[in-house]
Amino acid sequence: SGEAPFRHVALIGLGLIASSMAHAIRARWPEVRITGYARSEATRNQTREIGFCDAVMDSAAEAVAGADLVVLAVPIGAMGELAAEIAPHLAPDAVLTDVGSVKQAVIDAVGPHVPTHVHFVPGHPLAGTEHSGPRAGFASLFQNRWWLLTPEEGVDPAAIERLQALIAGMGAKTDQMEAGHHDLVLAVTSHAPHLIAYTMVGVADHLSRVTESEVIQYSAAGFRDFTRIAASDPTMWRDVFLTNREATLDILGRFTEELFVLQRAIRMGDGKHLHDYFTRTRAIRRGII
Ligand code: NAD
């Protein structure tokens, strides 16, 4: 219940996350003005057709003018340059946030451009699908999901609270943590699993004695569930690995070690090892939902 925490939200980037935010904000607070900008004219025109923004502008500067919340919802590699471009046009006391899947790199790229009269509260919704673009969004994407915030020390608590209120209005739960810790947690829960899924599809692609049509036809037994996330947007995931390098390499190193141990157990016919391992991992997996 209650008044909208922002009057005017500007969405920079009009893909899955931004369009879902617009639908969710509209559903909760129809009075909020939503403006948008995306680099490609085709995306801007699609967004005008769908109609989830009150106005789609042809520049980021126009989109952020007068906004009391600005959301960077572009691939991580594009954020620094955009921040520099919009900085002179941000309203006094505006809240600036982003939705990037990696946090320290965004803080390093965006932070230096943030004017002193603007409150920068980096964020990451733990919600997504393997679809992208302005048509992919829907209002319930963030329902009951976590939305992590990684503000640096000294940021105005009132700005954080207003963003938390908006996020709650979209149906999500918020938590705060330090950016570097966020990046390590996400390397385990999201980034490494995506890389491993991509790898498994690559393995299937490089086989010669099993055909592509057999992989597609018989993919129910593991491959389909396991590799769904390998259909995700290539630009977004390139940027995730380029910007969360250290944490991802740490987790992948550990993954490789575990894999070698299991590989050896199979080679040695060590059934006890395999059974014990799967018993432990089943208990952990069953604890999730
Ligand atoms: P998307 O591919 O659906 O949309 C990206 C949008 O950014 C598009 O509208 C594109 O036109 C625009 N864009 C790209 N480069 C630009 C530039 N230089 N200037 C202006 N606009 C530009 O992507 P998405 O899934 O909405 O992801 C956006 C951000 O959200 C990424 O940083 C990603 O890490 C993060 N994120 C994604 C997911 C997910 O599962 N998809 C989940 C959480 C966070």
PDB file of C-alpha atoms in Angstrom, residues 261-266 268-284 286:
ATOM      1  CA  VAL A 261      37.914 -36.901  -8.299  1.00  0.00           C
ATOM      2  CA  LEU A 262      34.588 -38.245  -9.594  1.00  0.00           C
ATOM      3  CA  GLN A 263      36.202 -39.217 -12.888  1.00  0.00           C
ATOM      4  CA  ARG A 264      38.821 -41.187 -10.969  1.00  0.00           C
ATOM      5  CA  ALA A 265      36.155 -42.895  -8.834  1.00  0.00           C
ATOM      6  CA  ILE A 266      34.380 -44.021 -12.005  1.00  0.00           C
ATOM      7  CA  MET A 268      38.502 -47.187 -10.323  1.00  0.00           C
ATOM      8  CA  GLY A 269      34.971 -48.558  -9.976  1.00  0.00           C
ATOM      9  CA  ASP A 270      34.720 -46.890  -6.551  1.00  0.00           C
ATOM     10  CA  GLY A 271      30.960 -47.257  -6.034  1.00  0.00           C
ATOM     11  CA  LYS A 272      31.127 -46.265  -2.381  1.00  0.00           C
ATOM     12  CA  HIS A 273      32.713 -42.925  -3.232  1.00  0.00           C
ATOM     13  CA  LEU A 274      30.096 -42.182  -5.888  1.00  0.00           C
ATOM     14  CA  HIS A 275      27.207 -43.221  -3.637  1.00  0.00           C
ATOM     15  CA  ASP A 276      28.450 -41.165  -0.680  1.00  0.00           C
ATOM     16  CA  TYR A 277      29.021 -38.140  -2.908  1.00  0.00           C
ATOM     17  CA  PHE A 278      25.571 -38.316  -4.509  1.00  0.00           C
ATOM     18  CA  THR A 279      23.946 -38.814  -1.085  1.00  0.00           C
ATOM     19  CA  ARG A 280      25.529 -35.599   0.192  1.00  0.00           C
ATOM     20  CA  THR A 281      24.725 -33.605  -2.929  1.00  0.00           C
ATOM     21  CA  ARG A 282      21.130 -34.877  -2.979  1.00  0.00           C
ATOM     22  CA  ALA A 283      20.604 -33.645   0.585  1.00  0.00           C
ATOM     23  CA  ILE A 284      21.914 -30.197  -0.364  1.00  0.00           C
ATOM     24  CA  ARG A 286      16.679 -31.087  -1.789  1.00  0.00           C
TER      25      ARG A 286
END
